[in-house]
Coordinates of C-alpha atoms in Angstrom, one line a residue:
X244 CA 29.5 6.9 -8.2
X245 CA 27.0 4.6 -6.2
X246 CA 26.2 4.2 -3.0
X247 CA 28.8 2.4 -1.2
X248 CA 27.9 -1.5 -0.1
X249 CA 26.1 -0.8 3.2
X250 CA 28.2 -2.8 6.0
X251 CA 26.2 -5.6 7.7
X252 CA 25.9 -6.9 11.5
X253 CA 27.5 -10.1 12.3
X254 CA 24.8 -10.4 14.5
X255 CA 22.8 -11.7 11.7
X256 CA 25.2 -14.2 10.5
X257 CA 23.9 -17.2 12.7
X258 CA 20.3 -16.3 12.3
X259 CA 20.7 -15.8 8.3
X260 CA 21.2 -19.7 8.3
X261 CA 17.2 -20.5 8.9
X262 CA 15.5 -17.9 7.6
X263 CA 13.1 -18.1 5.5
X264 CA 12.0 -14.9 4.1
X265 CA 12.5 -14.9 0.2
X266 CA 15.4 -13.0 -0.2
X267 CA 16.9 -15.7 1.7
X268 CA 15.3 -18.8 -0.5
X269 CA 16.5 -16.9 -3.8
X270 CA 20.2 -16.3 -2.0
X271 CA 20.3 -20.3 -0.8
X272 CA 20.1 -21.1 -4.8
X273 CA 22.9 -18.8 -4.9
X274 CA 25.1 -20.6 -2.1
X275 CA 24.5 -23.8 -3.7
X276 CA 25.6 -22.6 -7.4
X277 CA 29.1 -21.0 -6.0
X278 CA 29.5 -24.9 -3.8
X279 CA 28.8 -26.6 -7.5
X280 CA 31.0 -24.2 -9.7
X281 CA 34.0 -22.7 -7.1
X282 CA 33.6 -19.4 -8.2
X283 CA 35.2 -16.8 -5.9
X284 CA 32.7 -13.9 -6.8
X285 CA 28.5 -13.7 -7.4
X286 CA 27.8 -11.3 -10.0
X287 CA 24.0 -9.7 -10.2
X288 CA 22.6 -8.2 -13.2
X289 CA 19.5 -6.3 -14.0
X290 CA 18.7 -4.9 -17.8
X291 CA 17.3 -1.7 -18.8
X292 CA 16.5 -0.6 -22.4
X293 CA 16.9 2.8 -22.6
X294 CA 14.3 3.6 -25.2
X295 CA 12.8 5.6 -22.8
X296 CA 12.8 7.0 -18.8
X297 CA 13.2 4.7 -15.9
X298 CA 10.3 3.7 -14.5
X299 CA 8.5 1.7 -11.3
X300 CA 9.4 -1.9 -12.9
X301 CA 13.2 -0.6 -12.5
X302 CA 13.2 0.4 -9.4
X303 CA 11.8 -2.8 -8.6
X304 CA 13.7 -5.5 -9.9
X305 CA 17.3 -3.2 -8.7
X306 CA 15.4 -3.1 -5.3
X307 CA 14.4 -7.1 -5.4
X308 CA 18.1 -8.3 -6.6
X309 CA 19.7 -6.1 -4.0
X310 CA 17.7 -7.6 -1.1
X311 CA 18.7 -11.8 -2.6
X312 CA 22.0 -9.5 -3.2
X313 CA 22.5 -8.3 0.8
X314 CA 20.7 -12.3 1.8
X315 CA 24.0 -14.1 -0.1
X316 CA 25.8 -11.8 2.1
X317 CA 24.7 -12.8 5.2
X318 CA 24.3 -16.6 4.6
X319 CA 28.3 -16.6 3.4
X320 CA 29.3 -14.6 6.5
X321 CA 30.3 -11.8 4.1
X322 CA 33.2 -13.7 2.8
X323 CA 32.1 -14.1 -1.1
X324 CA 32.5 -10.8 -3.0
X325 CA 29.4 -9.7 -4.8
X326 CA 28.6 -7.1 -7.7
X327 CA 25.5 -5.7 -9.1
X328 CA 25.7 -5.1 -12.5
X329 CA 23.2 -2.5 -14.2
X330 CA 23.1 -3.1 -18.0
X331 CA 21.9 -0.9 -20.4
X332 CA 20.5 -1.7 -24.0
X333 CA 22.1 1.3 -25.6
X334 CA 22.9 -0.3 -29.2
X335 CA 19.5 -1.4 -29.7
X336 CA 17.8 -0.1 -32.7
X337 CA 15.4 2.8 -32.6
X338 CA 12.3 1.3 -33.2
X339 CA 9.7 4.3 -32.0
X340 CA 9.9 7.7 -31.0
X341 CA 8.6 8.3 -27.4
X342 CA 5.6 10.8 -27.7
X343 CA 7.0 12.6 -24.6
X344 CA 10.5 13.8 -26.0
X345 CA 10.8 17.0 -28.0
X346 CA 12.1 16.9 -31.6
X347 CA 9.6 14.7 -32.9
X348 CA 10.9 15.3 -36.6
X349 CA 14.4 15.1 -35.8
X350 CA 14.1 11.8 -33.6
X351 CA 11.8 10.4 -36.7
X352 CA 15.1 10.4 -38.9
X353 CA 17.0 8.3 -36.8
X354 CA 14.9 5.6 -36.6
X355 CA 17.2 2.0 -37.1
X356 CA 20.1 3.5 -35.6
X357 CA 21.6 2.4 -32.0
X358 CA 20.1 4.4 -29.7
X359 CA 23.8 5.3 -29.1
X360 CA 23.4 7.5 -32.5
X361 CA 20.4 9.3 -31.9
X362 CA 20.9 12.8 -30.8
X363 CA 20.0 13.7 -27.6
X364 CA 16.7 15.3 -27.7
X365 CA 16.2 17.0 -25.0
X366 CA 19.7 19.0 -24.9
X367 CA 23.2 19.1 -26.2
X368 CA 24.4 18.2 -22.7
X369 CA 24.9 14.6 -23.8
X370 CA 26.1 13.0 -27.3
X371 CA 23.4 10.9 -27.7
X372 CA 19.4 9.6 -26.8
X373 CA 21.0 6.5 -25.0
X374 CA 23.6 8.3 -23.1
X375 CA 20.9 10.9 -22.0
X376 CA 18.7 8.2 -20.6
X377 CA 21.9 5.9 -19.3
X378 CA 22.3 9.4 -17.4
X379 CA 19.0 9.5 -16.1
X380 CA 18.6 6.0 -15.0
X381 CA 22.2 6.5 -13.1
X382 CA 20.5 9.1 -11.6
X383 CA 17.0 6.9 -11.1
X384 CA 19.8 4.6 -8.9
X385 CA 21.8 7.0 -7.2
X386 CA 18.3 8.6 -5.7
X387 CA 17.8 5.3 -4.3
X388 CA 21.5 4.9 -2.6
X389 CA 21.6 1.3 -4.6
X390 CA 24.8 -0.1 -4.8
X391 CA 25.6 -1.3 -8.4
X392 CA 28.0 -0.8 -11.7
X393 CA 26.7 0.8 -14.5
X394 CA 27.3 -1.3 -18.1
X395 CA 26.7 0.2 -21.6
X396 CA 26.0 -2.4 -24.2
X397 CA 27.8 -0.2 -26.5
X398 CA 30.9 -0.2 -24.9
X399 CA 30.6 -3.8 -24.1
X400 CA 30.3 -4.7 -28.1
X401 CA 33.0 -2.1 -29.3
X402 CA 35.6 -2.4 -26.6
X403 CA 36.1 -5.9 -27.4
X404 CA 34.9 -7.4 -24.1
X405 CA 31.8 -9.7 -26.1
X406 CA 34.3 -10.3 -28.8
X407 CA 35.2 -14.0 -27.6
X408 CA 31.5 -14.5 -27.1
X409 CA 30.9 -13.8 -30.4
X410 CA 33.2 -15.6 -31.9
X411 CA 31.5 -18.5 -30.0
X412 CA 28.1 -17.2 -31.0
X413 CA 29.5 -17.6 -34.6
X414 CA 30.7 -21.5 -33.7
X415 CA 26.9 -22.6 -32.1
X416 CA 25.3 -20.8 -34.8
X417 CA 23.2 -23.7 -36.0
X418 CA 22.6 -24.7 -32.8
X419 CA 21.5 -21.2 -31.7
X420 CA 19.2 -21.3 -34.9
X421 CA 17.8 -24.9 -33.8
X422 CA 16.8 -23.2 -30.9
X423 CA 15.3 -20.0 -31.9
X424 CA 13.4 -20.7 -35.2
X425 CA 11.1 -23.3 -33.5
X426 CA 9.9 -20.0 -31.1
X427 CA 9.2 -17.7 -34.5
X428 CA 6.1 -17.7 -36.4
X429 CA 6.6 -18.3 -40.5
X430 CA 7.7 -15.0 -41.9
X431 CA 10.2 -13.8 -39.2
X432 CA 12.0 -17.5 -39.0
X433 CA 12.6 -16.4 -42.9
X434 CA 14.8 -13.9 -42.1
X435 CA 15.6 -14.5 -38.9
X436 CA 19.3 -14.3 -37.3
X437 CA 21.1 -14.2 -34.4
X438 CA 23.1 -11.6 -35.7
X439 CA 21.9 -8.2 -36.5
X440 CA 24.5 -6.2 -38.8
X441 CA 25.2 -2.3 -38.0
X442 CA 24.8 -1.4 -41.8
X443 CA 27.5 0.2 -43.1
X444 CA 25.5 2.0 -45.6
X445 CA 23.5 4.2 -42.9
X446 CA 24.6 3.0 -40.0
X447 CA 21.4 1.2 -39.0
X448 CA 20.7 -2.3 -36.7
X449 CA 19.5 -4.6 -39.6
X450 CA 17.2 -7.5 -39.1
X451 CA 18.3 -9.4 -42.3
X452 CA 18.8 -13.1 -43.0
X453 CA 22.6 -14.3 -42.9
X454 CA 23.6 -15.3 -47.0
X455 CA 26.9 -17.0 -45.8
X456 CA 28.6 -17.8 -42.2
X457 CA 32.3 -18.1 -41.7
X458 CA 33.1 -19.1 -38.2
X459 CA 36.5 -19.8 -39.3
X460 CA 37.1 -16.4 -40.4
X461 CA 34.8 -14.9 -37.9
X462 CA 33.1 -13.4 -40.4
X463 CA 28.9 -13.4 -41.9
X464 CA 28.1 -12.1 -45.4
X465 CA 24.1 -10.7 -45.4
X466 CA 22.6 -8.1 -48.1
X467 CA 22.1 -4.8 -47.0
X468 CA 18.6 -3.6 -47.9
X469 CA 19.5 0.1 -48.3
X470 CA 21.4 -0.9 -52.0
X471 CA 20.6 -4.3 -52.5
X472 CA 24.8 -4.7 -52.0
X473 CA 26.2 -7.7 -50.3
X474 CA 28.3 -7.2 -47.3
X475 CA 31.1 -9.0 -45.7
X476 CA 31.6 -7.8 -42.1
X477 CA 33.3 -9.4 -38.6
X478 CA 31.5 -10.2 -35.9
X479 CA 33.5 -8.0 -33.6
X480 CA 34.5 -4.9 -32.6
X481 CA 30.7 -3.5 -32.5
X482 CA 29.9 -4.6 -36.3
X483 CA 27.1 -6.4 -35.4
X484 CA 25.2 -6.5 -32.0
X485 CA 22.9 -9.9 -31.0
X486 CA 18.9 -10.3 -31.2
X487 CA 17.6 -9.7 -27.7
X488 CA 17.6 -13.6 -27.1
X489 CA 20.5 -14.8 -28.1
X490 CA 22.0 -11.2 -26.7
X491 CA 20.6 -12.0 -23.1
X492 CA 22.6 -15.4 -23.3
X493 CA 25.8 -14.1 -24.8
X494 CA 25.8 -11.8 -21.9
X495 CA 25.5 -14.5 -19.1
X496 CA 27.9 -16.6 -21.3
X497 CA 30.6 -13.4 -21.5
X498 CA 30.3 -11.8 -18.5
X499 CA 29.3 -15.0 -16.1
X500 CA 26.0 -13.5 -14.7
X501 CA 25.0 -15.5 -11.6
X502 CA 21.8 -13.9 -10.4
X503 CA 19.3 -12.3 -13.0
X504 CA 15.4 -11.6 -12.5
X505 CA 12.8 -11.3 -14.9
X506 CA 9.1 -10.6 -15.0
X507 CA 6.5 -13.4 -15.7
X508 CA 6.3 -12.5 -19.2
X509 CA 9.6 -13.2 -20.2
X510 CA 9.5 -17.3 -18.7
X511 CA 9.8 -18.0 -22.3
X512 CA 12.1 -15.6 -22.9
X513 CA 14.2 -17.1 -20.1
X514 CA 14.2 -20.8 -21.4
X515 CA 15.3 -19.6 -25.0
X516 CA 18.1 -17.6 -23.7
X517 CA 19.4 -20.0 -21.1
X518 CA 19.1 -23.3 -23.7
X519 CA 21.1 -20.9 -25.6
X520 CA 24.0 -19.9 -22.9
X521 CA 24.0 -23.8 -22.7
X522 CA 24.6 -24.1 -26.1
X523 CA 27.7 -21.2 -26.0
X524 CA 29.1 -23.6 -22.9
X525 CA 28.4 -21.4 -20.3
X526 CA 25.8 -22.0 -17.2
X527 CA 22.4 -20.3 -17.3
X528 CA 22.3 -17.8 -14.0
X529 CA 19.9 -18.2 -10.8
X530 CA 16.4 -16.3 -10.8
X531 CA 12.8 -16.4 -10.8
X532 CA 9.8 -15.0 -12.5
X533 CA 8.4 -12.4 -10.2
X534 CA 4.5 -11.4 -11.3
X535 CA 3.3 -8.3 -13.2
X536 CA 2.1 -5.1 -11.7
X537 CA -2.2 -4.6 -12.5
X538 CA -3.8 -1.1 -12.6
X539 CA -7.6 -0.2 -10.4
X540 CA -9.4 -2.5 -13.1
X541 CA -6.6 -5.2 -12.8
X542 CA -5.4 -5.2 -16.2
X543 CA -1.6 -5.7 -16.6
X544 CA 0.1 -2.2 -16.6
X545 CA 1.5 -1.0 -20.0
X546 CA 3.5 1.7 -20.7
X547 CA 2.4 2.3 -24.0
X548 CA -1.0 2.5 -22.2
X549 CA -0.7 4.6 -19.4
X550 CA -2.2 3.1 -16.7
X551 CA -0.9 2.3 -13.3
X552 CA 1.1 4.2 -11.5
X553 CA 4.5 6.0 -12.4
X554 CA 7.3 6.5 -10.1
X555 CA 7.4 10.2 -9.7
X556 CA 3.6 9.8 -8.5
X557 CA 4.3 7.9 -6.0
X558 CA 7.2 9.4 -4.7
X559 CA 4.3 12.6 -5.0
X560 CA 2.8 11.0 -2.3
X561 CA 5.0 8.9 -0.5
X562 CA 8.4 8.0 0.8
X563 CA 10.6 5.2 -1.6
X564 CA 10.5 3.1 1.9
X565 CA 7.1 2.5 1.6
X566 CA 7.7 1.2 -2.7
X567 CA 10.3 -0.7 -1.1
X568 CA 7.8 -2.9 1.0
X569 CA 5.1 -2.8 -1.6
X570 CA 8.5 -4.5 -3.7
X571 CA 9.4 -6.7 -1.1
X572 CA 5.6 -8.6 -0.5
X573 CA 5.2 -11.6 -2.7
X574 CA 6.9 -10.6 -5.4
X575 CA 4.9 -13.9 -7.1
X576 CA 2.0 -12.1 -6.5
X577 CA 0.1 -10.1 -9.4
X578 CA -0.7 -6.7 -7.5
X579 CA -2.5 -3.6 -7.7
X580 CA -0.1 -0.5 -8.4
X581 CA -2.7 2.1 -8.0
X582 CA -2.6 5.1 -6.0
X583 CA -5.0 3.3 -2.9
X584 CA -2.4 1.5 -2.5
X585 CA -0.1 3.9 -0.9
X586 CA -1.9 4.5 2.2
X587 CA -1.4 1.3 3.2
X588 CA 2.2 0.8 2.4
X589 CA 3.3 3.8 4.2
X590 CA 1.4 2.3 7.9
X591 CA 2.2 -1.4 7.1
X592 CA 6.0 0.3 6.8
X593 CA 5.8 2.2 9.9
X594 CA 4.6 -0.7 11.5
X595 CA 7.1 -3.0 10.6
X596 CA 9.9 -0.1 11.7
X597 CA 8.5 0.1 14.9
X598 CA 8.2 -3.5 15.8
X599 CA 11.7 -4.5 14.2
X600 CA 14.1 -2.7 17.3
X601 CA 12.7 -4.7 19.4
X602 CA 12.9 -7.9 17.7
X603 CA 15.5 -10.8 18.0
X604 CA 18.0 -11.2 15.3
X605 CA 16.2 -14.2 13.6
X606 CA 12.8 -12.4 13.9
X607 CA 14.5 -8.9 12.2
X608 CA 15.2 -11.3 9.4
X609 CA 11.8 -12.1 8.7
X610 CA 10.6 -8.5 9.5
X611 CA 10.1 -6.8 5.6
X612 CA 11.9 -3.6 7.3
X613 CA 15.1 -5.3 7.1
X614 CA 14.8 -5.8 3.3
X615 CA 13.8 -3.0 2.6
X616 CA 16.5 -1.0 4.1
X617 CA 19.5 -3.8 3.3
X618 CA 19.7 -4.6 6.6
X619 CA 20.4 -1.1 8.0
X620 CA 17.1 -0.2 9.5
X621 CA 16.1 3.5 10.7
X622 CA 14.2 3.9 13.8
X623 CA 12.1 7.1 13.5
X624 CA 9.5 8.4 16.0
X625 CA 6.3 7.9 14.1
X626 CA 3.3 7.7 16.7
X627 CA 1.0 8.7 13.7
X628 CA -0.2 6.5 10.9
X629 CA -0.8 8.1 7.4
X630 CA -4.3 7.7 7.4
X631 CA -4.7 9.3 10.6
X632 CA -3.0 12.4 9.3
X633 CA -5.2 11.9 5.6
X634 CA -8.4 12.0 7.9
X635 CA -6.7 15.2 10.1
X636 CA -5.8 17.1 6.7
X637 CA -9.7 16.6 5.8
X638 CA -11.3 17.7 8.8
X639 CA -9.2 20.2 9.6
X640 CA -9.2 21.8 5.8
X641 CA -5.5 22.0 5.7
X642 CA -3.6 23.0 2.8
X643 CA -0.6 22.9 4.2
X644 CA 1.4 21.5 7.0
X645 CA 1.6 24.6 9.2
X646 CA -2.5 23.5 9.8
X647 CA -1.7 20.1 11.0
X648 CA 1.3 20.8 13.4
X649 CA -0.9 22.5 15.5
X650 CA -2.9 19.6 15.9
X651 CA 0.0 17.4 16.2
X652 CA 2.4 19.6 18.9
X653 CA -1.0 19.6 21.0
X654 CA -1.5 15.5 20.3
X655 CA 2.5 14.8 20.7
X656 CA 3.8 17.4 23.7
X657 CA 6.9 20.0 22.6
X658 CA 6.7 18.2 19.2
X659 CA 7.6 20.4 16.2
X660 CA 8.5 19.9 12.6
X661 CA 12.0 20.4 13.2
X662 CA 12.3 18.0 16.2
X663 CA 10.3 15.5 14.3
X664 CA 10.9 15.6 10.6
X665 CA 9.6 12.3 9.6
X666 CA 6.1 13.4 10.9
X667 CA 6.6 16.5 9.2
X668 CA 7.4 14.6 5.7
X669 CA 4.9 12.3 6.4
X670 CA 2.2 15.3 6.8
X671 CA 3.3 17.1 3.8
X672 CA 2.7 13.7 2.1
X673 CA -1.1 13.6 3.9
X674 CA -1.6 16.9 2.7
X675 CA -0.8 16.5 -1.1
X676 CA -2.1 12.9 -1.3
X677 CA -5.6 13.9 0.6
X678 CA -5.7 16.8 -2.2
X679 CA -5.6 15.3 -5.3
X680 CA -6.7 11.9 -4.6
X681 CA -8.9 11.9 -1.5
X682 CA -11.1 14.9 -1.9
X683 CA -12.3 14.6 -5.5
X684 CA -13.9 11.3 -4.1
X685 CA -15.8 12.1 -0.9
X686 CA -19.4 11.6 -0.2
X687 CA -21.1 12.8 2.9
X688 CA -24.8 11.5 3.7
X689 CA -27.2 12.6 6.2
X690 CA -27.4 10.2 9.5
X691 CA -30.3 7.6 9.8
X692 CA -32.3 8.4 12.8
X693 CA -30.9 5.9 15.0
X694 CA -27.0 7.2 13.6
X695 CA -28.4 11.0 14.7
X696 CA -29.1 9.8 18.3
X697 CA -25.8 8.1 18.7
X698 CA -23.6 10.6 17.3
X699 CA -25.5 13.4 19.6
X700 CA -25.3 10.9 22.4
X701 CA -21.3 11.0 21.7
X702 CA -20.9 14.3 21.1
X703 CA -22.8 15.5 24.9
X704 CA -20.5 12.2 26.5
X705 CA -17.2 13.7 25.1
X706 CA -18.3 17.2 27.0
X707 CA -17.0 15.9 29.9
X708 CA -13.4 14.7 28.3
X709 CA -12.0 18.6 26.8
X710 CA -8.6 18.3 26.1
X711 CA -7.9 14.7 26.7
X712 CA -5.2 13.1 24.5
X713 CA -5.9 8.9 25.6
X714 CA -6.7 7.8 22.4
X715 CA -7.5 4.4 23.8
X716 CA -10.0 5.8 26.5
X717 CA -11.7 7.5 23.8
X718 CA -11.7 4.7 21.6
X719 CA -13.4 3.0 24.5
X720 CA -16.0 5.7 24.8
X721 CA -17.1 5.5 21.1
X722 CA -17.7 1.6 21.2
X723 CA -19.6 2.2 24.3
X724 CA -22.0 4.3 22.8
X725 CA -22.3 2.3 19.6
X726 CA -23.5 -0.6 21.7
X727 CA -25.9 1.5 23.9
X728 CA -27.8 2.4 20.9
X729 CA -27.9 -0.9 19.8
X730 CA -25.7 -1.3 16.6
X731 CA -25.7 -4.9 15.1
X732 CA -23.1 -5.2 14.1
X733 CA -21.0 -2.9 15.7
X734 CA -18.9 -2.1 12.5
X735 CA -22.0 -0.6 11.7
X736 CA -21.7 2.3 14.0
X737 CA -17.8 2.9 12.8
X738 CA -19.0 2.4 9.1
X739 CA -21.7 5.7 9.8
X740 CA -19.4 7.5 11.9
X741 CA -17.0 7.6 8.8
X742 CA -19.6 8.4 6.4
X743 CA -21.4 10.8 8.1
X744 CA -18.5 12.9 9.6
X745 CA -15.6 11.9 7.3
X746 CA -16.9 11.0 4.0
X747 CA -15.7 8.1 3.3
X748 CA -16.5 4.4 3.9
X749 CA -13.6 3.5 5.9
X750 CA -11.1 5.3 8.2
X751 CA -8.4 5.0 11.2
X752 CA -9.2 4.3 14.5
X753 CA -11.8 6.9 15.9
X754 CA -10.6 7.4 19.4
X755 CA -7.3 8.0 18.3
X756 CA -8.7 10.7 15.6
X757 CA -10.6 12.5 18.5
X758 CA -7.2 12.6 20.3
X759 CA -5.3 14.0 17.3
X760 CA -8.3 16.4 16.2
X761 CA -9.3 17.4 19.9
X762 CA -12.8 16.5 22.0
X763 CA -13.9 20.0 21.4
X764 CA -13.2 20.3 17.6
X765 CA -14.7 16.5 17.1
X766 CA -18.3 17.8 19.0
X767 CA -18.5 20.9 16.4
X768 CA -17.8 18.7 13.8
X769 CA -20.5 16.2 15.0
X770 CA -22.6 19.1 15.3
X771 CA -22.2 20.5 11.5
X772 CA -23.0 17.0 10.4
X773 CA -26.0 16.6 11.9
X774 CA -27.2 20.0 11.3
X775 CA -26.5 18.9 7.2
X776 CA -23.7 21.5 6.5
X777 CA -21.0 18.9 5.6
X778 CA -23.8 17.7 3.3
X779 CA -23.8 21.7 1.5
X780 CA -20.2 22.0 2.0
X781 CA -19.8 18.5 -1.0

């Protein structure tokens, strides 16, 4: 079962009217649809081809469509009933086996069949390769507490429930065929149809050209290339299953999708299929084109490649609050998804948590926190940022939490990890991220002479602050000193404090690091710079 539909404040009701957050232009297309057609339910779809596991691009179109999903909501008062509908791809042919699954051999025999009739791999646990991956991505969803419905296309095409569509399918199919062939290059508009036969010889999807169409009769004849034997066969009942066009529009047509997002490299995609919903008589559904994810060197992330970043490593490293915002910020953007990313989204997260309680209702609505969350927004006590913690984890050679927590219950007074377990998550994170992707990559160097003098000059100034905690007096020490020695500019002195004591061109606020780490601790470690040891210890 999912999550149940989180319950929203009517507080937001009023406010939901102007605002202008995305979620909320994407919902007002909605609004304007239900005026123009008098439906009495919105129904949201997202696809999934289960060829293989769920992965980041899933979690982020379920994530977008539920936050346009919980918009609608607001902007009707809560008075139209909406469903999200999570379709699967099950009865599509087996085109590939995945190099990741066991059973290489076996798997290699069933390529053609629906993936509905391709044993399960992995175990007997399920009947088949589709249902083991349906499985996991209800799983994927369930993680996530999304509210949704799951669909097979399987059971959709043998239960009956496209049957009418068909059948309509079958009445348009010149038109459909007007539509399509133009899009096809020579040889594939040869034996192109919209129709794709379950042989009845081995059971596989056939692409073959139609020999005779009887919409009367609800019937196509095609030759099956296993014998060379014509076949007569209905449209119906799971006999046949649609090219992934004209199947995208029969769905719309059949089940009356009103909300369905794609990424930018389906726009064409999305005009074929929704001239061809047109052409069953039904209305192509609200959406938009959101932009593709890049990897480091800002090529388009492929699975098939490799690059980018999966799922599981982010969720390695960080919270799925912190994916939600990197979802949520201009989804029409073409962005990184590599792991520097991460950082970043987990203290732009915490920042937007911590300014949303205190926030009017129109400005919550505009605050990312909101969407990420579905409008029920946590409100943890996280006086740490994530790189802090990343710089505390290096300094302090920690390979574990129990290290940091006795910086942090000296920094934060009576804290512990069990009073304060999102600081304690958030460190474990720090720890683990810092590890695998932060220390690989550091470089010390050895101070200029004018750096040397400064950080000496700071190190005998701090003497006469042991044991304070005011980050912002400290911070005010350290700028102090990088002006007295004459730093111009003055980002020059940060930029050699952080590669000279932390190995790294950038990092958090310094005064607040000396407060974390402690005076005393910062000195030796001022003094084991400029005596070269951090220079040995790379």
């Amino acid at each position: 079962m999912s999550a149940p539909l989180p319950a929203l404040d009517p507080a937001f009701f009023d406010a939901a009217q102007t605002a202008r957050a995305w979620p909320f232009e994407e919902a007002k297309k909605l609004v304007a649809r239900i005026e123009k057609t008098g439906k009495s339910e919105v129904l949201f779809e997202t696809g999934y081809g289960p060829s293989g596991l769920p992965h980041i691009g899933t979690f982020g179109e379920v994530a977008r469509t539920t936050m346009v999903r919980t918009a609608f909501r607001l902007l009707t008062r809560d008075e139209i009933p909406t469903r999200l509908l999570a379709f699967s791809d099950d009865m599509d042919g087996f085109r590939k086996v995945p190099g990741n699954v066991p059973n290489q051999e076996m798997m290699a025999s069933f390529l053609g069949k629906p993936l509905t009739r391709v044993p399960d791999p992995f175990s007997n646990e399920y009947p088949s390769f589709g249902a083991a991956n349906n499985a996991r991505l209800r799983a994927f969803l369930d993680g996530f507490n999304f509210n949704y419905e799951f669909a097979s296309s399987t059971d959709y095409y043998t239960s009956g429930k496209f049957d009418e569509a068909l059948l309509r399918m079958l009445t348009v199919y010149d038109a459909v065929m007007d539509i399509m062939l133009p899009s096809l290059g020579p040889d594939r508009r040869a034996t192109y149809s919209p129709f794709l036969p379950i042989s009845k010889v081995n059971g596989n999807v056939l692409q073959v050209p139609m020999v005779e169409i009887n919409a009367k009769a609800g019937t196509i004849v095609y030759i099956d290339p296993a014998d060379g034997e014509k076949y007569e066969t209905t449209v119906t009942g799971g006999a046949v299953k649609c090219q992934w066009k004209p199947d995208w529009a029969l769905r719309w047509f059949a089940l009356g999708v009103d909300y369905e997002m794609a990424g930018k490299d389906l726009i064409d995609s999305v005009k074929l299929a929704s001239r061809i919903v047109t052409a069953l008589g039904g209305n192509p559904p609200e959406g938009f084109n959101y932009e593709l994810f890049l990897d480091e060197g800002g090529q388009k992330i492929s699975k098939s490649k490799g690059n980018g970043l999966t799922i599981d490593e982010w969720l390695t490293y960080a919270a799925p609050s912190s994916l939600g915002l990197y979802m949520f910020g201009k989804p029409r953007a073409a962005k990184r998804l590599h792991f520097d990313v991460i950082p970043r989204a987990v203290d732009d997260y915490y920042s937007f948590v911590s300014s949303y309680h205190a926030q009017t209702p129109a400005e919550r609505l505009e605050n990312p926190a909101f969407h990420v969350h579905f409008g029920a927004v946590p409100n943890p006590d996280v006086p740490l940022s994530f790189a802090l913690l990343l710089n505390l984890v290096s300094t302090a050679n920690a390979e574990d939490t129990t290290v940091l927590w006795g910086f942090i219950s000296r920094y934060l007074k009576g804290a512990t990890a069990k009073t304060h377990p999102e600081i304690d998550s958030l460190a474990g994170y720090a720890v683990r991220y810092f590890n695998d992707k932060v220390k690989p990559t550091k470089i010390y160097r050895a101070p200029s002479d004018q750096e040397r003098a400064a950080l000496q000059d700071l190190a005998d100034q701090l003497a006469a602050h042991e044991g304070s905690t005011d980050a912002e007096m400290l911070q005010n020490l350290v700028f102090e000193v990088g002006k007295a020695h004459n730093f111009d500019p003055l980002r020059a002195w940060f930029g050699a404090i952080y590669e000279v004591l932390l190995g790294q061109a950038q990092g958090p606020r310094f005064g607040s690091f000396i407060a974390l780490y402690g005076v005393a601790e910062t000195r030796k470690l001022i003094d084991t710079a400029l005596a070269g040891k951090l220079l040995k210890a790379e």
